[in-house]
Tab-separated table of C-alpha atoms and ligand atoms in Angstrom:
chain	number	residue	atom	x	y	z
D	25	UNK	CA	-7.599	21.264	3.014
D	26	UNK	CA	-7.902	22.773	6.274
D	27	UNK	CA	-6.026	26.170	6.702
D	28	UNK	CA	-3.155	25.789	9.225
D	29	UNK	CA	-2.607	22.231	8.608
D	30	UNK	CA	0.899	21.235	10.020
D	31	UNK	CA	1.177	17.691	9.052
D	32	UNK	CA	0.942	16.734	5.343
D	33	UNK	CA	1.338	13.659	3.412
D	34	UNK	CA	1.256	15.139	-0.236
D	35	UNK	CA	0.242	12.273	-2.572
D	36	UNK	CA	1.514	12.958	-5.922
D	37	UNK	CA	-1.773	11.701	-8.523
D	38	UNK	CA	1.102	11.881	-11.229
D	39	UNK	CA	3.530	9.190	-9.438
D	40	UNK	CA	0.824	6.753	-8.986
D	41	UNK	CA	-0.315	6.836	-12.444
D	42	UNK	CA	3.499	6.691	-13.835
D	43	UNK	CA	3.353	3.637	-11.230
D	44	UNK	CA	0.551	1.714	-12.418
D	45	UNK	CA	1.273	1.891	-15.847
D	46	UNK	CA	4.725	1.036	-15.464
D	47	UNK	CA	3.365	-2.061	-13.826
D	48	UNK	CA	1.407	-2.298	-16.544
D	49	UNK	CA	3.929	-2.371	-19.526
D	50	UNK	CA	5.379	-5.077	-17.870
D	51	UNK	CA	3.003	-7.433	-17.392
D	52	UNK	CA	0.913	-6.700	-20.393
D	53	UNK	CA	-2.036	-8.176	-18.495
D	54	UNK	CA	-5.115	-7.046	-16.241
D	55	UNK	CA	-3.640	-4.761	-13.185
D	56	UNK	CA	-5.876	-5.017	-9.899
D	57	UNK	CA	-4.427	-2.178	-7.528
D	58	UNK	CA	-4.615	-2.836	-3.517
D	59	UNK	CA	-5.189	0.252	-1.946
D	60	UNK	CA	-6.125	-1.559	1.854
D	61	UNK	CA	-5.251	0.292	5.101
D	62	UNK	CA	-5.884	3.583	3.739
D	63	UNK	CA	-3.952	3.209	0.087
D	64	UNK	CA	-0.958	2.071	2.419
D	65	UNK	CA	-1.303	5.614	4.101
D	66	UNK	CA	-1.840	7.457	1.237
D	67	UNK	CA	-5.904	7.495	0.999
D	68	UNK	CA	-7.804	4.862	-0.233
D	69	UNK	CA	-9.784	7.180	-2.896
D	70	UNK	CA	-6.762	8.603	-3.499
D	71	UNK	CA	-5.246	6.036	-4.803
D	72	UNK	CA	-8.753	4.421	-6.153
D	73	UNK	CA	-8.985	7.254	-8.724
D	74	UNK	CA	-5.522	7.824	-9.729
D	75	UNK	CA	-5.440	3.871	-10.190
D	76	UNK	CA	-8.464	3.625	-12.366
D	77	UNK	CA	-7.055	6.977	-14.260
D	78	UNK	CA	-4.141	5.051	-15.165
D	79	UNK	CA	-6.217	2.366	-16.624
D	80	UNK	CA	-6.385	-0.771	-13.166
D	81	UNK	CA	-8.758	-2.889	-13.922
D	82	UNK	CA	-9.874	-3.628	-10.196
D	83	UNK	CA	-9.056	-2.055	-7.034
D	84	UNK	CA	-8.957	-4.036	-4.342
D	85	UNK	CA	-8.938	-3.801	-0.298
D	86	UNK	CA	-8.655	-6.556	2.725
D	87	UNK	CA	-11.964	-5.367	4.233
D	88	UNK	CA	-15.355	-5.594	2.881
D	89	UNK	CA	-15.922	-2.418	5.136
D	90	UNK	CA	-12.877	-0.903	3.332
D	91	UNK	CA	-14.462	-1.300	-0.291
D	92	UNK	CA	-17.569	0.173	0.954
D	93	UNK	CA	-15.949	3.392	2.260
D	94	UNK	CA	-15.035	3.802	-1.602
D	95	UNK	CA	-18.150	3.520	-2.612
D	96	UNK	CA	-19.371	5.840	-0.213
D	97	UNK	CA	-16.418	8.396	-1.266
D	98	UNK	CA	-17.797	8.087	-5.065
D	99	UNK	CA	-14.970	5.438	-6.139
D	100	UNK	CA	-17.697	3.688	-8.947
D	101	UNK	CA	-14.998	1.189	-10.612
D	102	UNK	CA	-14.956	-2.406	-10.124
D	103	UNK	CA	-13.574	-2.781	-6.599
D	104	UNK	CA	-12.762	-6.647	-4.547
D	105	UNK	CA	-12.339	-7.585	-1.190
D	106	UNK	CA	-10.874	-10.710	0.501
D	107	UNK	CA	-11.253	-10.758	4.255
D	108	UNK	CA	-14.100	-11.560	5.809
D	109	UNK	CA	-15.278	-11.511	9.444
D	110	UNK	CA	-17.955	-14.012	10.358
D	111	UNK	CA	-20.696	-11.032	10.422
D	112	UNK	CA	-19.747	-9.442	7.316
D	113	UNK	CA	-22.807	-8.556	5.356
D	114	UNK	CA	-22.199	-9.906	2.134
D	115	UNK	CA	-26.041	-8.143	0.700
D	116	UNK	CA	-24.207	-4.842	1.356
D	117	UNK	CA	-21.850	-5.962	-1.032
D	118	UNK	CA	-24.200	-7.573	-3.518
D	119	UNK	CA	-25.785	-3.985	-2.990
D	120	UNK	CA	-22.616	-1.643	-3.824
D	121	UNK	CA	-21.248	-4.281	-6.608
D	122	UNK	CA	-17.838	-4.828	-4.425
D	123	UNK	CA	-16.733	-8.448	-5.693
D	124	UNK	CA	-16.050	-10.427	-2.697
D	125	UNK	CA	-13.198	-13.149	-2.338
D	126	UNK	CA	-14.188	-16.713	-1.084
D	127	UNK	CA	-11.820	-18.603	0.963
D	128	UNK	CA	-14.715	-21.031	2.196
D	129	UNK	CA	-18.013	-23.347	1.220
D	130	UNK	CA	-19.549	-20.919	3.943
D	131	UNK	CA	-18.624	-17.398	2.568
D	132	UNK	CA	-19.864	-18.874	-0.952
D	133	UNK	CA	-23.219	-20.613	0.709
D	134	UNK	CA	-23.566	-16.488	2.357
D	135	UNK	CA	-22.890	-14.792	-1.018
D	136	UNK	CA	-25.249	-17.104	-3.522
D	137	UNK	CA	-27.985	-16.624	-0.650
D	138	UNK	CA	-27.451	-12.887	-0.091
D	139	UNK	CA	-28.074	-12.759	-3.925
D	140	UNK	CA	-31.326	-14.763	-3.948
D	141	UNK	CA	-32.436	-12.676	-0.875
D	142	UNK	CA	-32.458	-9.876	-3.493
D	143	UNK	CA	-32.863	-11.481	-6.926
D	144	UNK	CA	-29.561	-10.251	-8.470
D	145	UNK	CA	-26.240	-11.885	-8.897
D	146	UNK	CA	-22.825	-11.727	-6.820
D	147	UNK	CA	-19.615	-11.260	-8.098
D	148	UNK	CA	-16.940	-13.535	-6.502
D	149	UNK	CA	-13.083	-14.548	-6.911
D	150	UNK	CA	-12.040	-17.725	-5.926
D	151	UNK	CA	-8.822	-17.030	-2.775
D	152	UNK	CA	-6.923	-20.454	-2.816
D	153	UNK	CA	-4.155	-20.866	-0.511
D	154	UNK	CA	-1.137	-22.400	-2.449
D	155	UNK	CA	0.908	-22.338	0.480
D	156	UNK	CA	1.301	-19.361	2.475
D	157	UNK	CA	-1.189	-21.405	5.584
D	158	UNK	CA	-2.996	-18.159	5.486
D	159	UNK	CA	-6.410	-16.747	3.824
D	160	UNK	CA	-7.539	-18.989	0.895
D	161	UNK	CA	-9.334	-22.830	0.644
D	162	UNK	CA	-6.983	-25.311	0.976
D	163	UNK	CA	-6.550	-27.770	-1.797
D	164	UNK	CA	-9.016	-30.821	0.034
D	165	UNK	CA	-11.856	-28.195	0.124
D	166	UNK	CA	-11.464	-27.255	-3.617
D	167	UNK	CA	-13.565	-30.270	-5.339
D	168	UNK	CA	-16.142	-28.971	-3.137
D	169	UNK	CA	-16.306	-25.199	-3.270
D	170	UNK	CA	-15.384	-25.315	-7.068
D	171	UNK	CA	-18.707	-27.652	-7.743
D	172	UNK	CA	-21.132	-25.351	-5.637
D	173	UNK	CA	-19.878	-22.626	-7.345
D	174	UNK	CA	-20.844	-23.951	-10.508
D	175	UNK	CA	-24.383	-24.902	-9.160
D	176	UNK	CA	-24.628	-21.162	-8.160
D	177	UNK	CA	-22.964	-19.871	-11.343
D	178	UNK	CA	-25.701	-22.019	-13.324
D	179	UNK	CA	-28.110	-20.670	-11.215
D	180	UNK	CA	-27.206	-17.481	-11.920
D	181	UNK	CA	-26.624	-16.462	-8.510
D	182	UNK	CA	-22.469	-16.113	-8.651
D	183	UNK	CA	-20.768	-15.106	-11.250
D	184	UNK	CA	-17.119	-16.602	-10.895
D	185	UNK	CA	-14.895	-13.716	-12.516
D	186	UNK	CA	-11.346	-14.954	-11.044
D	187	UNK	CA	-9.076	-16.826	-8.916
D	188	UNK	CA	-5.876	-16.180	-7.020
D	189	UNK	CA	-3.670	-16.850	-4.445
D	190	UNK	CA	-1.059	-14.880	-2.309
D	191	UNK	CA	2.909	-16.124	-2.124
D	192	UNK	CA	4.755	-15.777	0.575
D	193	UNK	CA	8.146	-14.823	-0.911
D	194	UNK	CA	9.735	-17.875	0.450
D	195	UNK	CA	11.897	-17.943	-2.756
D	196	UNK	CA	12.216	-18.949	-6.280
D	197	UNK	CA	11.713	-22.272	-6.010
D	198	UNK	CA	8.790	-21.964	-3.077
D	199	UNK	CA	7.156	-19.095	-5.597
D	200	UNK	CA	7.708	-22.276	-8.109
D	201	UNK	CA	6.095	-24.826	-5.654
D	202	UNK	CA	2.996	-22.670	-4.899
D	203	UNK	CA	2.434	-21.834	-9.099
D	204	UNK	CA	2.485	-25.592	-9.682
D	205	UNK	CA	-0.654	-25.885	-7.012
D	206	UNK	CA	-2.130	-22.792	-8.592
D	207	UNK	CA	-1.910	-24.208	-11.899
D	208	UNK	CA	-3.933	-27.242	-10.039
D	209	UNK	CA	-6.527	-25.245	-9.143
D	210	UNK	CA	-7.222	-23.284	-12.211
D	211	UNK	CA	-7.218	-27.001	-14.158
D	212	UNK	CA	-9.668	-28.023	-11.045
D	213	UNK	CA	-12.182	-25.269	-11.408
D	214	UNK	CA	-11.920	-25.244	-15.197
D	215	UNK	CA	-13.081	-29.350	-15.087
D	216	UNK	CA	-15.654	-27.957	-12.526
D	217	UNK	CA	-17.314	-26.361	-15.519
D	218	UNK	CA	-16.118	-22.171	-14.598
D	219	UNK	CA	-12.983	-20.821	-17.003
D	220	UNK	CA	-12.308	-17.092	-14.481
D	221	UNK	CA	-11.503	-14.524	-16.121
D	222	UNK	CA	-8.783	-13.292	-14.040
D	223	UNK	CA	-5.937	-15.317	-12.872
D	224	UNK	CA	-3.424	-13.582	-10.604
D	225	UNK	CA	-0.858	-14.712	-8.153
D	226	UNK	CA	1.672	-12.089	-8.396
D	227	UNK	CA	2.157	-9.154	-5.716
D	228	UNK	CA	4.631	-6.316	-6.234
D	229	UNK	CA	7.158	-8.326	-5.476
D	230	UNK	CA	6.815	-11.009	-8.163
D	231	UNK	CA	5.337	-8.893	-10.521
D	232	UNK	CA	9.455	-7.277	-10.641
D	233	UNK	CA	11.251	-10.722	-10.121
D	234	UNK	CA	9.364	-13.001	-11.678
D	235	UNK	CA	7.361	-12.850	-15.013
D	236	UNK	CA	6.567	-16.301	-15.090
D	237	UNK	CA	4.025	-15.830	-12.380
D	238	UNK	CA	2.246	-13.162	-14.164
D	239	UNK	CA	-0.931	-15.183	-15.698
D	240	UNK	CA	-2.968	-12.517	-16.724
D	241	UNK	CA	-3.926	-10.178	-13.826
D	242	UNK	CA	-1.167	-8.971	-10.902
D	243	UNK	CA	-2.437	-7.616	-7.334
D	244	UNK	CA	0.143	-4.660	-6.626
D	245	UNK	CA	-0.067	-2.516	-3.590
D	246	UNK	CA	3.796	-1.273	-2.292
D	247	UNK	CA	4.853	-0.317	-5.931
D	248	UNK	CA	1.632	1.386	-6.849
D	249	UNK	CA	2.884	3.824	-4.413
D	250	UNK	CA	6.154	4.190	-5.876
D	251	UNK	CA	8.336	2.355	-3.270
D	252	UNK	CA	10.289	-0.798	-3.884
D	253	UNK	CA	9.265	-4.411	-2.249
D	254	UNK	CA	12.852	-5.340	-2.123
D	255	UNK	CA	15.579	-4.405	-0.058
D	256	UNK	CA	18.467	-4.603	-2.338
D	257	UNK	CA	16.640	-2.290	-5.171
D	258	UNK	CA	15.428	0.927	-5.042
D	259	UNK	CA	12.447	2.898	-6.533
D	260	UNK	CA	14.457	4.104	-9.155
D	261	UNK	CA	16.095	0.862	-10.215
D	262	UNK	CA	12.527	-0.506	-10.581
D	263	UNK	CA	11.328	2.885	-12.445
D	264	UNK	CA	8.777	3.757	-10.094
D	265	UNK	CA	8.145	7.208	-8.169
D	266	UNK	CA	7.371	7.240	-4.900
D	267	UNK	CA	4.062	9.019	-4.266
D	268	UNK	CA	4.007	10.393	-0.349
D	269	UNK	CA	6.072	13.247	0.396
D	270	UNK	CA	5.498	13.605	4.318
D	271	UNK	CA	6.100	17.360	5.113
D	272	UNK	CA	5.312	19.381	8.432
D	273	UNK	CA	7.093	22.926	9.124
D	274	UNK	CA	8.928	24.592	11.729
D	275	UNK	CA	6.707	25.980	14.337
D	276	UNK	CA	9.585	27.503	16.786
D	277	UNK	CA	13.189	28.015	16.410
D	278	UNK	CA	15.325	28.813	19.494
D	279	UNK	CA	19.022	28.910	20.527
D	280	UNK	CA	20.289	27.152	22.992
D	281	UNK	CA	23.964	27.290	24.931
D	282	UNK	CA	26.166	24.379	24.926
D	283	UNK	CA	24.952	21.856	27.601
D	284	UNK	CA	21.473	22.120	26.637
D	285	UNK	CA	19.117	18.882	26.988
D	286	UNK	CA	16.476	18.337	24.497
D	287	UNK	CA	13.521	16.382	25.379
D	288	UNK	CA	12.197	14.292	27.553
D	289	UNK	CA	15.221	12.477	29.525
D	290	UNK	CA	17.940	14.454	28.129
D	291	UNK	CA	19.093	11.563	26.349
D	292	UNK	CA	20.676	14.028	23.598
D	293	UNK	CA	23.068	16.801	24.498
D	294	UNK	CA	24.050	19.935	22.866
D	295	UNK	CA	27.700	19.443	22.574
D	296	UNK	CA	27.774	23.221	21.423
D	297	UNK	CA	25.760	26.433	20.924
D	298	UNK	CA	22.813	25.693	18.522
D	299	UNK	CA	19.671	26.223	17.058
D	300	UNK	CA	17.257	24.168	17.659
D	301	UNK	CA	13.726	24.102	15.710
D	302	UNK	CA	10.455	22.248	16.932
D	303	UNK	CA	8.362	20.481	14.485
D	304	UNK	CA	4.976	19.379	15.302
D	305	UNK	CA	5.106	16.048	14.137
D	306	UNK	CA	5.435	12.698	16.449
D	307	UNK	CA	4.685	8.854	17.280
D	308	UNK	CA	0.854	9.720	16.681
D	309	UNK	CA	1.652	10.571	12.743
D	310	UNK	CA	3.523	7.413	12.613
D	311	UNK	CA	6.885	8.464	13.323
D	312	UNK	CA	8.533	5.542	15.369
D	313	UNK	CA	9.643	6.778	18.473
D	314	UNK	CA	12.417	4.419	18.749
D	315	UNK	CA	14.185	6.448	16.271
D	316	UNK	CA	15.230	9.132	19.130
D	317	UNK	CA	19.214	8.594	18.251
D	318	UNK	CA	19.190	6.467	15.391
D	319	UNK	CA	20.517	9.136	13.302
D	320	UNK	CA	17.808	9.328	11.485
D	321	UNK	CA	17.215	12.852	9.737
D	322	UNK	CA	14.969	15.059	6.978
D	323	UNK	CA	15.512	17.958	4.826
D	324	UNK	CA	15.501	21.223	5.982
D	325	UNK	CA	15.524	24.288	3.441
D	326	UNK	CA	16.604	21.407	1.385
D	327	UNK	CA	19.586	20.338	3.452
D	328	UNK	CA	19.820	17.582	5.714
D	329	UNK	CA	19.460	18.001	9.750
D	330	UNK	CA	19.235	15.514	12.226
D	331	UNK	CA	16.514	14.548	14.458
D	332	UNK	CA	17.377	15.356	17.927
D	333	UNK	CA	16.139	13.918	21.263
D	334	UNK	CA	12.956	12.117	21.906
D	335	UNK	CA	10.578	11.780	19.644
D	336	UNK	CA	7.011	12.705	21.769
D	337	UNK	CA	3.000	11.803	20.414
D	338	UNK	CA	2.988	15.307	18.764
D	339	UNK	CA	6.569	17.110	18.070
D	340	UNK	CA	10.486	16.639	17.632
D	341	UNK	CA	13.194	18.529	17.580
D	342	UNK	CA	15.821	19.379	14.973
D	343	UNK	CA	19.440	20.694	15.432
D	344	UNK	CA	19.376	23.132	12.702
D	345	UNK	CA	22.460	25.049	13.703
D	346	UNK	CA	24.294	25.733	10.440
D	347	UNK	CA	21.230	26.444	8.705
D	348	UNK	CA	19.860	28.919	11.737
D	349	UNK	CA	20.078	32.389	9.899
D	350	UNK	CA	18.330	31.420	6.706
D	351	UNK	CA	15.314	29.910	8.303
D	352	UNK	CA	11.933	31.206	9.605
D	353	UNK	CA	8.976	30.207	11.499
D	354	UNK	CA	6.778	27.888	8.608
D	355	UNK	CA	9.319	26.737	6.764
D	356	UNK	CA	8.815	23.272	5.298
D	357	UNK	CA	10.045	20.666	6.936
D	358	UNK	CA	10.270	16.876	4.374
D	359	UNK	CA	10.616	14.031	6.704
D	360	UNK	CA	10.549	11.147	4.188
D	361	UNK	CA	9.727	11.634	0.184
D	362	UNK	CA	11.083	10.998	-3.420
D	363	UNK	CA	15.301	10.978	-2.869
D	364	UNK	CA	15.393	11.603	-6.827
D	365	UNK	CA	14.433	15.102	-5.072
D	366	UNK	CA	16.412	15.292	-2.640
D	367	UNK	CA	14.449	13.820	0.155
D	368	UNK	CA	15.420	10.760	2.657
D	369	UNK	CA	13.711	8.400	1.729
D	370	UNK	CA	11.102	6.231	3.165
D	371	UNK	CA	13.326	3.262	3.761
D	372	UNK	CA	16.329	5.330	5.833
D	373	UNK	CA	13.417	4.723	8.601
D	374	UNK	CA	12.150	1.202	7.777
D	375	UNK	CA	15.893	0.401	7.827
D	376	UNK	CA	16.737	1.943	11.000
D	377	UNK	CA	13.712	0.288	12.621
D	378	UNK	CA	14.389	-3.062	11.097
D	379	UNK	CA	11.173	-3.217	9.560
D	380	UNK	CA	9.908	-2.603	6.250
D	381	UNK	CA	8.886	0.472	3.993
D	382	UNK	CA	4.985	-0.925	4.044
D	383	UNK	CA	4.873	-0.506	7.990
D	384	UNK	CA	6.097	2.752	7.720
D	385	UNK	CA	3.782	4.141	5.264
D	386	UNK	CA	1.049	2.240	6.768
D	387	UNK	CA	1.216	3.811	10.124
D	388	UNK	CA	1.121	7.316	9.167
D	389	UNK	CA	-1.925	8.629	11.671
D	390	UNK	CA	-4.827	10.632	11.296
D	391	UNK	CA	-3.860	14.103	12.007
D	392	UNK	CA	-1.658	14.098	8.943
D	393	UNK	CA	-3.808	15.510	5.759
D	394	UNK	CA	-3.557	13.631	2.630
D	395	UNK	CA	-3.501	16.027	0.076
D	396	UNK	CA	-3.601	15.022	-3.342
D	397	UNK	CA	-1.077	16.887	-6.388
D	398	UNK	CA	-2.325	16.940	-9.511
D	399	UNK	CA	-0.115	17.855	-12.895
D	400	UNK	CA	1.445	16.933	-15.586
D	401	UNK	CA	1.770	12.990	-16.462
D	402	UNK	CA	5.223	12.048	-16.206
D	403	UNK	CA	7.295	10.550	-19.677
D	404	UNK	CA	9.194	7.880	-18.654
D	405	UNK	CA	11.741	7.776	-21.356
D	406	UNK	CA	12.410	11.458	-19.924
D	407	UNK	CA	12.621	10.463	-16.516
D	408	UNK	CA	15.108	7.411	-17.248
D	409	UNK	CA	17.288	9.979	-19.595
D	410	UNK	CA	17.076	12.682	-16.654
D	411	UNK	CA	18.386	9.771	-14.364
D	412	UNK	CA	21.125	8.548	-16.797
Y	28	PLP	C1	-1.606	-6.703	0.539
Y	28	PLP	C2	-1.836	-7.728	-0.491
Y	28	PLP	C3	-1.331	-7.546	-1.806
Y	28	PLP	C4	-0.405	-6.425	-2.197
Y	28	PLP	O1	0.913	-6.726	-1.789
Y	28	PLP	P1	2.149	-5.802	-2.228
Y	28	PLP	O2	3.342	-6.550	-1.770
Y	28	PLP	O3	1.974	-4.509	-1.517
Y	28	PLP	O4	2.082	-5.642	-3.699
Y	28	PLP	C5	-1.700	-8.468	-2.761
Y	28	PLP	N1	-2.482	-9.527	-2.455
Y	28	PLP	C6	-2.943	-9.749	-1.209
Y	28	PLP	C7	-3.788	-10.941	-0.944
Y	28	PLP	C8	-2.627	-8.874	-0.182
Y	28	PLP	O5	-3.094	-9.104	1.054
């Protein structure tokens, strides 16, 4: 790390293998870890490594230009990507070993030649869409994609190693609808001659709610970081541990008179005599700026203090005024981590912005250094007794 760093997402290695492996006691199956977009915030490699540590069988990203970052950062474990742009070069893949999802006769036609071209063999994983109109063949191109990859498989050009789809949490019985069409496919391509490997349609979210849509692989991304999919239940409830603790410091501290405006267009007040203390942290880190009077707030010397004013691209302010005597220049500053330590968490923000915890996370920017903390594996009989 950089010396003087002021912004810090601290990525607990720890959490995200307690994670994984919780996910995977309770599947029992393969677990394929999505660590797209940056691991959600929180470094792909990161994440990659902790992930395999904790025993993932595949780690996956969106972009084919994602998985090959990995590679590039030393990530050697079977890694899978699903979204392709029309130039994607699928020999690069073939190259690095990245298994590459086909959602068309095209991408599959691109992949078997890409592995003539170089006399090896491709890795692919059948996307079907089961219903969420999105990424994925649709069910009148399946005869047809699952009998050329056959031919290819035969040739030895493709090996098939899975199929999957993606749900779009429409409910039980939708989740219900699109498992009855994934069921058709996996009886398609098994009559097309190929029996995959790997069968997964669950994300995080049905991997909690719904075991019947395990088969024998999951795809989790949100709860591999610790933080729940659902609104109603929190990290704890689901035993996970969130990973990021976002911290920055106190750079100034000043007191102000009552009648003092803070930031840009006074829209906040001092009602009376304060302290005030500047943190260099703002809309470019991936704090939302609409949150300028939401009451939105984060720990200070382990109390909570409210974010005051408008939020600008590289600093807010706090009212710290109780607190004013005990604090000095560099002390931390948590703006979102693991409330089972005291921090807000994540979803005080998502909530306030009516979005969820994923585009939070997600949007953290570049100038905030992903550290990674190492130590001790977690028990989780412990934790649940130190939570009882
Ligand atoms: C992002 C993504 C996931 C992971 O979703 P979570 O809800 O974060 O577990 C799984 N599968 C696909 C296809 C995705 O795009």
């Amino acid at each position: 790390m950089r010396s003087g760093s002021m912004r810090v997402a601290e990525i607990s290695l720890p959490a995200i293998r307690h994670n994984v492996r919780r996910v995977r006691e309770l599947t029992g199956g393969a677990v394929i870890v999505v660590v797209k977009a940056g691991g959600y915030g929180h470094g792909a490699a990161i994440t990659a490594n902790a992930a395999f540590a904790a025993g993932a069988t595949i780690v996956a990203t969106a972009d084919l230009e994602e998985a090959l970052a990995l590679r590039d950062a030393g990530v050697t474990g079977p890694l899978l990507c699903w979204l392709h742009g029309v130039r994607a070069d699928f020999g690069e893949a073939v190259d690095a070993g990245i298994e590459i999802g086909v959602s068309t006769l095209e991408q599959l036609e691109r992949l078997g030649a890409a592995a003539a071209e170089r006399g090896s063999q491709a890795v692919a994983q059948l996307k079907v869409d089961t219903g969420l109109s999105r990424n994925g063949s649709c069910p009148d191109d399946w005869p047809v994609i699952f009998a050329r990859a056959a031919e290819l498989e035969a040739e030895g050009l493709v090996r098939v190693r899975g199929i999957f789809s993606h749900l779009a949490n429409a409910g039980d019985e939708a989740d219900r609808a699109q498992a009855t069409r994934f069921d058709e496919a996996i009886e398609l391509l098994r009559q097309a001659g190929i029996d995959p490997e790997l069968r997964h349609l669950a994300a995080s979210a049905a991997t909690f709610s719904s075991p019947h849509l395990h088969y024998n692989a999951v795809r989790v991304g949100v709860t591999a970081y610790g933080l729940s999919p659902f609104a109603d239940k929190t990290s704890a409830q689901l035993g996970l541990i969130p990973a990021m603790t976002l911290r920055s410091e106190i750079i100034a501290l000043r007191g102000v008179p009552a009648g003092t405006g803070v930031s840009y267009g006074f829209n906040h007040v001092c009602e009376a005599a304060t302290t005030l203390a500047l943190v260099p942290m703002g809309y470019a880190d991936g704090m939302p700026r609409a949150l300028n009077g939401s009451g939105a707030w984060v720990t200070v010397a382990g109390e909570p203090r409210p974010i005051v004013g408008r939020i600008g691209m590289d600093q807010f302010i706090i009212d710290v005024g109780p607190l004013a005597g005990r604090l000095s220049l560099g002390d931390p500053v948590v703006l979102f981590g693991d409330p089972e330590q005291g921090y807000p968490p994540v979803e005080i923000w998502s909530g306030l912005m009516r979005t969820i915890n994923y585009e939070i996370i997600a949007s953290i920017g570049p100038r905030v250094i992903r550290v990674p903390i190492d130590g001790p594996d977690r028990n989780p009989a412990a934790d649940a007794e130190a939570r009882a």
